[in-house]
Coordinates of C-alpha atoms in Angstrom, one line a residue:
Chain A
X1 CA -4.7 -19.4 -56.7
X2 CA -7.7 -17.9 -54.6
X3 CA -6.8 -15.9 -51.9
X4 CA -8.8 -16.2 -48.6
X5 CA -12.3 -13.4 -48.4
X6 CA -11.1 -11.0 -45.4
X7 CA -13.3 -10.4 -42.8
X8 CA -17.0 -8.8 -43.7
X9 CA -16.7 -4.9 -43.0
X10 CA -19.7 -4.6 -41.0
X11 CA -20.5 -1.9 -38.4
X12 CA -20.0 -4.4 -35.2
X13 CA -21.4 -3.4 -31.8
X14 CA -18.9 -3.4 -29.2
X15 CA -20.4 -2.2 -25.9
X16 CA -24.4 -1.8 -25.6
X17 CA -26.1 -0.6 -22.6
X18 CA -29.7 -2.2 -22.6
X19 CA -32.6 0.2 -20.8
X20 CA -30.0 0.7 -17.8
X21 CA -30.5 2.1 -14.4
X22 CA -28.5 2.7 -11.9
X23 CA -29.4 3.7 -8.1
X24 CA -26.9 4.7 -5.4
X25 CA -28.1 3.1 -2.0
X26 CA -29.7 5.8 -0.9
X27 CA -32.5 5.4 -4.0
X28 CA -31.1 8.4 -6.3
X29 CA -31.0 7.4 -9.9
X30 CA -28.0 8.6 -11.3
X31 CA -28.5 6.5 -14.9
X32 CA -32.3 5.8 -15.9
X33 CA -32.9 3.6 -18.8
X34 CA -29.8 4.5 -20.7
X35 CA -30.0 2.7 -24.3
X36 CA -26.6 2.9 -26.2
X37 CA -24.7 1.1 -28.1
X38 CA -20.9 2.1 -29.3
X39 CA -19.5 0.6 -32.7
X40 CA -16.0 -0.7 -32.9
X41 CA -13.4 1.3 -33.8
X42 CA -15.7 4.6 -33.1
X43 CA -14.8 7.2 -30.6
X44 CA -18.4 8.1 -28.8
X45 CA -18.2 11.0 -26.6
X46 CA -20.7 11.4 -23.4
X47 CA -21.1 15.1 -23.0
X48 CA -22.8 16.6 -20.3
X49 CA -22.4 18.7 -17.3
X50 CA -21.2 17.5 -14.0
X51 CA -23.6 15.2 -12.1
X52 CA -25.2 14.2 -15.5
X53 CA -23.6 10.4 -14.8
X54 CA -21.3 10.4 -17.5
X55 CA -18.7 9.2 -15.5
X56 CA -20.7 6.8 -14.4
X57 CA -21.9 5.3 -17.3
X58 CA -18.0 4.8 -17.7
X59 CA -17.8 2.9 -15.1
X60 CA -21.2 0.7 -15.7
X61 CA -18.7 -0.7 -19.1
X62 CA -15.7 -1.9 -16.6
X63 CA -18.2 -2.9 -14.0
X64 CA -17.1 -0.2 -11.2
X65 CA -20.5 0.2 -11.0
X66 CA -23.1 -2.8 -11.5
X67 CA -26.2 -1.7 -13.1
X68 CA -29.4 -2.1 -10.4
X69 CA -31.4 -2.9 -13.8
X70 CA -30.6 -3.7 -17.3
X71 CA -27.9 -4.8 -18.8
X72 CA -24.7 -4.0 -19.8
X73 CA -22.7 -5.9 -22.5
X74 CA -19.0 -5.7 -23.6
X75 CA -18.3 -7.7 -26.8
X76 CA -21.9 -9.0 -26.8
X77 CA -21.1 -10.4 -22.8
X78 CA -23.3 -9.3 -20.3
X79 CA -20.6 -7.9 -17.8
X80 CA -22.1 -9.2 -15.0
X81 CA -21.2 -12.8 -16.8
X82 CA -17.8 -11.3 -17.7
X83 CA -14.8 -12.0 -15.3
X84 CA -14.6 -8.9 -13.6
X85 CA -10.5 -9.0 -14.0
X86 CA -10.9 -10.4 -17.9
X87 CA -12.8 -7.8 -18.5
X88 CA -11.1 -5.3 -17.2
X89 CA -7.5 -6.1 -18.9
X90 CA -9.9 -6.0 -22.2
X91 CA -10.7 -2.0 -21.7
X92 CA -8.0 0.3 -21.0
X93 CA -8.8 3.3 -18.8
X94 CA -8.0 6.9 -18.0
X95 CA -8.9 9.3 -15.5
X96 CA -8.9 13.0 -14.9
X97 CA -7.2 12.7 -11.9
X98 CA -4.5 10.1 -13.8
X99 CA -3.8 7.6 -10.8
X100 CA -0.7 6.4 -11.7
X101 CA 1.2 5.1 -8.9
X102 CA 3.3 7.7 -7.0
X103 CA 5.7 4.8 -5.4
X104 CA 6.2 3.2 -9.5
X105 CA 8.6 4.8 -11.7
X106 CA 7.0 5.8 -15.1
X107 CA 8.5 3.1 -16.9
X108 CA 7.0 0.5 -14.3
X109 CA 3.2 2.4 -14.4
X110 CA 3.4 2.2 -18.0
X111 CA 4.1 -1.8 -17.8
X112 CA 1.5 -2.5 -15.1
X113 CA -1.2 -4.3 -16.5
X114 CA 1.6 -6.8 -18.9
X115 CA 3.2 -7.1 -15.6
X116 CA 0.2 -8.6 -14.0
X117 CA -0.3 -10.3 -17.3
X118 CA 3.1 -12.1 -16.7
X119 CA 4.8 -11.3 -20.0
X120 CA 8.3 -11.8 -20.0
X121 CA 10.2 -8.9 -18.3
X122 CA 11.7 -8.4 -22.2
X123 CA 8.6 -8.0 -23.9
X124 CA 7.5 -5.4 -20.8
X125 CA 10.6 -3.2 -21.5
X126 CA 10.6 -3.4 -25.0
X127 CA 6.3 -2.3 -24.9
X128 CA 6.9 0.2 -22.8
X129 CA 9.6 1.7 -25.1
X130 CA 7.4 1.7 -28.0
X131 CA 4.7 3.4 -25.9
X132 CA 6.4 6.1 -24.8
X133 CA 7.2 6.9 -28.1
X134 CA 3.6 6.3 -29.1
X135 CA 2.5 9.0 -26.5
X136 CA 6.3 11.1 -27.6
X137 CA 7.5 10.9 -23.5
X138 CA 11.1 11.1 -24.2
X139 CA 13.0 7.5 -23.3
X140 CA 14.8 9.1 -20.2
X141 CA 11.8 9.7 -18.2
X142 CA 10.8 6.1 -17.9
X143 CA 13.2 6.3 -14.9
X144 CA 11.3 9.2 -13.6
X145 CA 8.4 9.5 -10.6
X146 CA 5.2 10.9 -11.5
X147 CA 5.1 13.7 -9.1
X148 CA 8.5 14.7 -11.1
X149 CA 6.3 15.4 -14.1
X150 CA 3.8 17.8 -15.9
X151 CA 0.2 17.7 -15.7
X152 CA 0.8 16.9 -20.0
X153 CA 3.4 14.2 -19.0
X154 CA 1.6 12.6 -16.0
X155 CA -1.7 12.6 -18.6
X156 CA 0.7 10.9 -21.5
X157 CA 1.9 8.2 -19.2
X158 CA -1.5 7.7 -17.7
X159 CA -3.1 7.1 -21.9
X160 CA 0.6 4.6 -22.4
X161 CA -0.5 2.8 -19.0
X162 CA -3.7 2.4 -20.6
X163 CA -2.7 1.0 -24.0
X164 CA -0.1 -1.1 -22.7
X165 CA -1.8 -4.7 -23.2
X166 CA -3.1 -3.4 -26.3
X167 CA -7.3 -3.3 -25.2
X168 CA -9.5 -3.1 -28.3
X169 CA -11.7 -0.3 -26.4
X170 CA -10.3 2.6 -24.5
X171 CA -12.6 4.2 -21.5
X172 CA -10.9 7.9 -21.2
X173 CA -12.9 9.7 -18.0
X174 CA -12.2 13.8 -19.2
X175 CA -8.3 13.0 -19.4
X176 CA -7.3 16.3 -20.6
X177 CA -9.7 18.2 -18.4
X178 CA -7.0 19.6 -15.7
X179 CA -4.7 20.5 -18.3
X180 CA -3.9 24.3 -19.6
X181 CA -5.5 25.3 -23.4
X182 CA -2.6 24.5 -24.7
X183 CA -1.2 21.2 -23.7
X184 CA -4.6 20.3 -23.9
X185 CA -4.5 21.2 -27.6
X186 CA -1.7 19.3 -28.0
X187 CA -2.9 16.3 -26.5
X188 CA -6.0 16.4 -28.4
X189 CA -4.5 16.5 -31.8
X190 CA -2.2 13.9 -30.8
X191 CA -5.4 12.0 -29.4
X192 CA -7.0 12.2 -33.0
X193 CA -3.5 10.6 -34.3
X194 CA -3.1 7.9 -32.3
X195 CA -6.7 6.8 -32.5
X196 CA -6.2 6.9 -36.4
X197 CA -3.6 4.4 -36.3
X198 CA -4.9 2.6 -33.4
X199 CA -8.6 1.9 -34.2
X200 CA -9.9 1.5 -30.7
X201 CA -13.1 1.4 -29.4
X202 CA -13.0 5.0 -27.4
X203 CA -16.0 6.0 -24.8
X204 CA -14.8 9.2 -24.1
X205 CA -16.5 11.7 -21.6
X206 CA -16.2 15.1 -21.5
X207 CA -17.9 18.4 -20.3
X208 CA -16.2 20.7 -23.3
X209 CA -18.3 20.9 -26.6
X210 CA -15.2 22.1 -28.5
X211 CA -13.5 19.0 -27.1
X212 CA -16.4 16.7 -28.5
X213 CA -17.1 17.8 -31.8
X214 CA -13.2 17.6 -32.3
X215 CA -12.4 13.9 -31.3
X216 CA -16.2 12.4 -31.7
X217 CA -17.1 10.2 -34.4
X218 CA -20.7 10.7 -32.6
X219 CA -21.5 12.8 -29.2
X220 CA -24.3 11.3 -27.3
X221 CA -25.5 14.2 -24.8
X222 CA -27.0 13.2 -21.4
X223 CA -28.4 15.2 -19.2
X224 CA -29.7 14.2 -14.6
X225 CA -29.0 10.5 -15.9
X226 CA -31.1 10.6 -19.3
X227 CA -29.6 10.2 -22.6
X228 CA -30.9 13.1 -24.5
X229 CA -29.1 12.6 -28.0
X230 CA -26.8 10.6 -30.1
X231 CA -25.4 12.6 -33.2
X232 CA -23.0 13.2 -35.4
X233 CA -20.9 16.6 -34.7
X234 CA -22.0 17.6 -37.9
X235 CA -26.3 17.3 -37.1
X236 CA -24.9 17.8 -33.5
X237 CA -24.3 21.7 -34.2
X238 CA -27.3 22.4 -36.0
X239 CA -30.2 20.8 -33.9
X240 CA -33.2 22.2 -33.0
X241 CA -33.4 20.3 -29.6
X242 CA -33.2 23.1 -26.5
X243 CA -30.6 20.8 -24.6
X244 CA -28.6 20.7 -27.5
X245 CA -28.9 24.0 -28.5
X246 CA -28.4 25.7 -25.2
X247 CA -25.1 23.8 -25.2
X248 CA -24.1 25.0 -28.3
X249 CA -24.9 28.3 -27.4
X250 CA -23.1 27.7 -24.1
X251 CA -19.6 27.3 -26.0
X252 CA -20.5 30.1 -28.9
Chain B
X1 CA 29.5 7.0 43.7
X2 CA 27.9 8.0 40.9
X3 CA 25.1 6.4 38.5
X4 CA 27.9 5.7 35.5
X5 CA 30.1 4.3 38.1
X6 CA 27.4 1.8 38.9
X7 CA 26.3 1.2 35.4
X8 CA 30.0 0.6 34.4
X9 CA 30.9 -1.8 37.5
X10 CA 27.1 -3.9 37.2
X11 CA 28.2 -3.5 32.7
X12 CA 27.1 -7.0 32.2
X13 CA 23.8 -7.1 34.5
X14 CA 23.1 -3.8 33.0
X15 CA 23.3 -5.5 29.3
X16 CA 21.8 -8.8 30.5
X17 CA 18.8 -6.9 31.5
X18 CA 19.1 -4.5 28.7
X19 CA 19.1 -7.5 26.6
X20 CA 16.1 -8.8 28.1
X21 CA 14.1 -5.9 27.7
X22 CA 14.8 -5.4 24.2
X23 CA 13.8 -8.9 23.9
X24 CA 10.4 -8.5 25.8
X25 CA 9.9 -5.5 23.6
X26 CA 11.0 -7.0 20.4
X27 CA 8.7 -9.9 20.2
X28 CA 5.7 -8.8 21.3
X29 CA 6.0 -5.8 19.0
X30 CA 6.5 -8.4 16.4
X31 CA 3.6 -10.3 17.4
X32 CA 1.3 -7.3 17.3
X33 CA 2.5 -6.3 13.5
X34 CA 1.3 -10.0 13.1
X35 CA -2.2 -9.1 14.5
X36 CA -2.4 -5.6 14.4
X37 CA -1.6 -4.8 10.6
X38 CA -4.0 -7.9 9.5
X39 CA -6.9 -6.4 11.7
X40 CA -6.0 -3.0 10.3
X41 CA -6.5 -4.4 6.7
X42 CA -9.5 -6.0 7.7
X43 CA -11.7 -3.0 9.5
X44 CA -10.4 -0.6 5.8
X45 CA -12.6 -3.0 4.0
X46 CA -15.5 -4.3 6.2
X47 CA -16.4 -0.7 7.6
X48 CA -18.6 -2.5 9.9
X49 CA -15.6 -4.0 12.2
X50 CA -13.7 -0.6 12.5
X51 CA -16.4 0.5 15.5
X52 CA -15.8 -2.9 17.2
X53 CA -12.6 -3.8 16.9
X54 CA -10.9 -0.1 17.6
X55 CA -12.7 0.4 20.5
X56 CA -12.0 -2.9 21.9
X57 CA -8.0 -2.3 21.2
X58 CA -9.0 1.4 22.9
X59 CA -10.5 -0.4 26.4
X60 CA -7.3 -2.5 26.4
X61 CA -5.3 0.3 26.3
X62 CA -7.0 2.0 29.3
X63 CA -6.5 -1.0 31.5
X64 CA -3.2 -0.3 33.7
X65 CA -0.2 -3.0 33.4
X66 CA -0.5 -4.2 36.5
X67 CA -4.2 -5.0 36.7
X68 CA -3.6 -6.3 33.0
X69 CA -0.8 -8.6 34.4
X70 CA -3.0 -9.8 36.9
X71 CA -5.8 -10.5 34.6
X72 CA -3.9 -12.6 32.3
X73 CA -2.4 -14.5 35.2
X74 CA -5.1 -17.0 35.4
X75 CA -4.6 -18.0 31.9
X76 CA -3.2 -21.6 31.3
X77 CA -0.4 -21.6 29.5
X78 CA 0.1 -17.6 29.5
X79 CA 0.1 -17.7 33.3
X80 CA 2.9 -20.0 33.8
X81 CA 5.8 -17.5 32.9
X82 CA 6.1 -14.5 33.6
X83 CA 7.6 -13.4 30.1
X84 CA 5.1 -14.8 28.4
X85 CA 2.3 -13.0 30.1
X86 CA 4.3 -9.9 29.9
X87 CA 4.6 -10.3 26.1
X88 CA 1.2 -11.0 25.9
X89 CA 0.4 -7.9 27.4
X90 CA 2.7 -5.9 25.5
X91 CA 1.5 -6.9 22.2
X92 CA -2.1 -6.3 23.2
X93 CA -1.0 -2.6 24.3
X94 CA 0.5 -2.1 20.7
X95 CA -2.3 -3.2 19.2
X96 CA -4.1 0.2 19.2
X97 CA -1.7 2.0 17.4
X98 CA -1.0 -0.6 14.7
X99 CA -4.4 -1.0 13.7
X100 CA -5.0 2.4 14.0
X101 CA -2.3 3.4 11.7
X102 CA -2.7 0.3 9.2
X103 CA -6.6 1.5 8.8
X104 CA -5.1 5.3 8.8
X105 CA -2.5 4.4 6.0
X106 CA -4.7 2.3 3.8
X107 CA -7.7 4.4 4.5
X108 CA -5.4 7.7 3.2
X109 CA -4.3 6.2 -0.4
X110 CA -6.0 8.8 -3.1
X111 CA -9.0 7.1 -4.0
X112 CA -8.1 7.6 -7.8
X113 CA -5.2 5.8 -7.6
X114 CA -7.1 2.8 -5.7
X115 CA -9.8 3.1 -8.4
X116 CA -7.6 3.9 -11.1
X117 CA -5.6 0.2 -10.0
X118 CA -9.1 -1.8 -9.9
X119 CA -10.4 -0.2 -13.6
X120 CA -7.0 -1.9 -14.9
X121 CA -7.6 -5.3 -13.8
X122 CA -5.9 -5.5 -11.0
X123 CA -7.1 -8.3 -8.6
X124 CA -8.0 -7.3 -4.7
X125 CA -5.0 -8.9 -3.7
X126 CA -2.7 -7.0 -5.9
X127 CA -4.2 -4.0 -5.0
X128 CA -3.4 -4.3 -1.3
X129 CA 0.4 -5.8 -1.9
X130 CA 1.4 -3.1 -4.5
X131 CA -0.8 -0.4 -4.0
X132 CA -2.6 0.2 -0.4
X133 CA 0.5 -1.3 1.6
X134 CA 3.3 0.3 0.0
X135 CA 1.6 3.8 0.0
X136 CA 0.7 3.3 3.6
X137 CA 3.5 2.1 4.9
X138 CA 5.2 4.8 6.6
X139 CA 1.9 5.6 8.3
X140 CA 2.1 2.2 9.4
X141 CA 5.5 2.2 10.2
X142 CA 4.8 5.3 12.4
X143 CA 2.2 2.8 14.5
X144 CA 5.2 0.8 15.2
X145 CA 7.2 3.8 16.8
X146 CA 4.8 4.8 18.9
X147 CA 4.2 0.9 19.8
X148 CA 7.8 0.3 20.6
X149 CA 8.3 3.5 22.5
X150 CA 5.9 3.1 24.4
X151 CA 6.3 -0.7 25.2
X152 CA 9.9 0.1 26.1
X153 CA 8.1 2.1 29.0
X154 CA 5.7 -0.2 29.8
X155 CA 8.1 -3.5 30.2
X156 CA 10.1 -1.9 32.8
X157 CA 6.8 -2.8 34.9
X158 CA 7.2 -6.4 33.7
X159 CA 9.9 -6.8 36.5
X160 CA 6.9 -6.5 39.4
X161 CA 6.0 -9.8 38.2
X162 CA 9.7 -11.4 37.6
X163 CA 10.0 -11.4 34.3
X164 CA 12.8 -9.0 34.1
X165 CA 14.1 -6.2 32.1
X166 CA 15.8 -3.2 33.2
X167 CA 12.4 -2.5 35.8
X168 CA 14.6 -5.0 38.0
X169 CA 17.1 -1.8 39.1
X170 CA 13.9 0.5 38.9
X171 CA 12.3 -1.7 41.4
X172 CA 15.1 -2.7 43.9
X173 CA 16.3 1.1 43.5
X174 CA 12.4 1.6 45.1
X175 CA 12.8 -0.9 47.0
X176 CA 15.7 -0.1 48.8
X177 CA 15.5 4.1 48.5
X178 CA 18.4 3.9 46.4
X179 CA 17.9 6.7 43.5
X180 CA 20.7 5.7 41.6
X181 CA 19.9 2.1 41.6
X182 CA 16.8 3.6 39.8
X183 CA 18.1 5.7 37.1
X184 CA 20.7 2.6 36.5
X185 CA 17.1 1.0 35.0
X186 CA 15.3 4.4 33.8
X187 CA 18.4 5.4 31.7
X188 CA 19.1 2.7 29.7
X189 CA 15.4 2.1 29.3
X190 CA 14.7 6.0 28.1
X191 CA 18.1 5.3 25.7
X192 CA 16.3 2.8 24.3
X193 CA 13.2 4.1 23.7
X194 CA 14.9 7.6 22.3
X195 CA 16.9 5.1 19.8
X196 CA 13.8 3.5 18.4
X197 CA 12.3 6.4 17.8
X198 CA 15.0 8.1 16.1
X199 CA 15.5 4.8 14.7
X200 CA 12.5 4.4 13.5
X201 CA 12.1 7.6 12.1
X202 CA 14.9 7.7 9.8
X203 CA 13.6 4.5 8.2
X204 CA 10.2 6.0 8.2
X205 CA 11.4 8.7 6.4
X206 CA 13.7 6.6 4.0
X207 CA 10.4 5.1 2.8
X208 CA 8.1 8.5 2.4
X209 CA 10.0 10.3 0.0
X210 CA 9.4 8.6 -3.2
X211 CA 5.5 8.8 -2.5
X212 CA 5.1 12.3 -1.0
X213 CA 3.3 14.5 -4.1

């Protein structure tokens, strides 16, 4: 008996971003020809300092933002051919500021996006079990409001609500930025867990060197809407390049 | 004789024209929720309309009843009864603070929750019925107070054109120099007023809770 060849482990690309600028109307580039591509299964960090359009190269990849020239693709789809609600519901996202929905219980944040899916109200509760124990929310605060939580607990529910149809790439927009060293910690570590299980696709911006060599699998640093670098945390720390270096020597 | 006397011997005109008012007040207040919200929606997304459309609902709102009764009264249809111009006028006087507040309420949702609802897929649609709406909807609620308040005031003119409503003592009472005659209609009509606010409030606030913080 022969058994079936698996699939062919090749490096595939996930999300490119093809010589991409973007202009708010006022002419201001905030992204100029950004060249990127992110592997599956990779987390790629965008570090930079505020204003250095990391955020909105996030947003370029669930089309919040439409690229004024080039091209942005998402599963080798340009996302301007994509659906805009497909694609969304194929990239789960989280922000710093969380925006889950003060009038929805946690439980009902957490089952959004299957809910606007239609899955059966079953399958909703029985997900949103699992993920709360993914993200370790304890079962009773499903019932709970998110202004009764923790900055920690709000961020948990907000990384469930974004796993919850299971996306194969996760956008996460400095999600543990507002949170004290230590839950932050926390969350990180529990970050680096999940994702080993999970496998996603990550884009994952941050300001916070430490934060990037710890969860990258590669750290692409941009800087005024340029891509400076793509390395990994490894060359990352030793290069010669002053941007690069005056970071590093930022977070000695 | 005193005005409680006179309220309790007239009991049923006093509720007939109670009931009259309320139902002068009631529907065009409905009717402007029908336009008003709507219009609010519309001017939060096309920025362009909010100029236009406010400051048209803000010249309505300066014209006095009576010179807005007698405007309408050429209309066909409207023109023919006097209730129905009344309403008419009603509703366009509670237009101001419904689209006001609906623009207000939808305007005030936290941006990251709005974006945070598009990034997830959810359709425009969706995001107005279970996000914008319900978070702004004791700000719009709070249009419809001070739209039914201050039509209750503003039908007790309706009875200068004979389509009743408690302004029918307020009137004879001027008519005739009788003061009581006038409170008989300016009590009941500032009871009902108080009672929609309070009303009004309490539901308000039944609503706000769960979204304040």
């Amino acid at each position: 008996m022969t058994t079936p060849a698996g699939p062919a482990v090749i490096p595939s690309t996930v999300i490119e971003f093809h010589d991409v600028s973007y202009q708010v109307q006022s002419g201001r580039e905030l992204i100029s020809h950004l060249s990127l591509s992110v592997q599956a299964g990779e987390t790629l960090v965008l570090l930079g300092r505020s204003g250095s359009g990391k955020t909105t190269s996030l947003k370029l990849i669930n089309h919040l933002a439409a690229p004024s020239k080039g091209d942005v693709r998402v599963q080798g789809r340009s996302t301007q051919e994509w659906d805009v609600i497909r694609l969304r519901r194929t990239i789960g996202y989280v922000i710093q500021e969380v925006g889950l929905f003060p009038h929805f219980s946690v439980a009902r944040n957490i089952g959004l996006v299957p809910r606007i899916e239609a899955w059966p109200e079953e399958k909703i509760r029985a997900r949103v079990g699992e993920l709360m124990q993914l993200v370790s929310l304890a079962p009773e605060l499903g019932e709970r409001y998110p202004r009764e939580l923790s900055g920690g607990q709000r961020q948990r529910v907000g990384v469930a609500r974004a796993l919850a149809a299971d996306p194969p790439i996760l956008l996460m927009d400095e999600p543990f930025g507002a949170l004290d060293p230590i839950t932050r910690n926390e969350l990180q570590h529990e970050f680096l867990a999940l994702q080993k299980r999970l496998q996603k696709t990550v884009v994952f911006v941050t300001h916070d060197l430490r934060e990037a060599l710890l969860l990258g699998t590669r750290i692409a640093l941009m800087e005024e809407g340029k891509l400076v670098a793509v390395l990994p945390p490894g060359e990352f720390v030793k290069s010669n390049d002053p941007l690069i270096a005056a970071y590093n020597e930022a977070f000695q | 004789m005193n005005v409680l006397q006179y309220m309790l011997q007239n009991r049923v005109e006093v509720l007939e024209l109670t009931g009259e008012h309320l139902w002068l007040v009631g529907i065009s207040t409905l009717l402007a929720v029908l336009v008003g919200v709507p219009l609010g929606i519309l001017i939060a997304r096309r920025q362009w309309l909010n100029k236009p459309i406010l400051g048209t609902a803000n010249i309505v709102q300066t014209i006095p009843s009576l010179a807005l009764f007698g405007f309408l009264l050429p209309a066909p249809w409207i023109g023919e009864r006097a209730d129905r111009l009344v309403i008419l006028a009603l509703m366009l006087y509670a237009l101001l603070p419904l689209i006001r507040n609906t623009y207000t309420g939808i305007r005030g949702v936290d941006p990251a929750v709005v974006e945070a609802a598009r990034g997830m897929g959810m359709t425009e649609n969706q995001v107005l019925w279970q996000v914008q709406l319900p978070l702004a909807a004791s700000v719009i609620l709070a249009g419809v107070r001070v739209a039914v308040v201050l039509s209750v005031g503003v039908a007790t003119i309706a009875a200068a054109i004979g389509a009743g409503g408690l302004g029918e003592y307020i009137f004879r009472g001027l008519a005739m120099v009788n003061n009581q005659l006038i409170l008989a209609g300016a009590i009941p009509a500032a009871g009902l007023a108080l009672l929609a606010d309070v009303g009004l409030g309490w539901v308000e606030r039944r609503i706000s809770p769960k979204t304040a913080g």
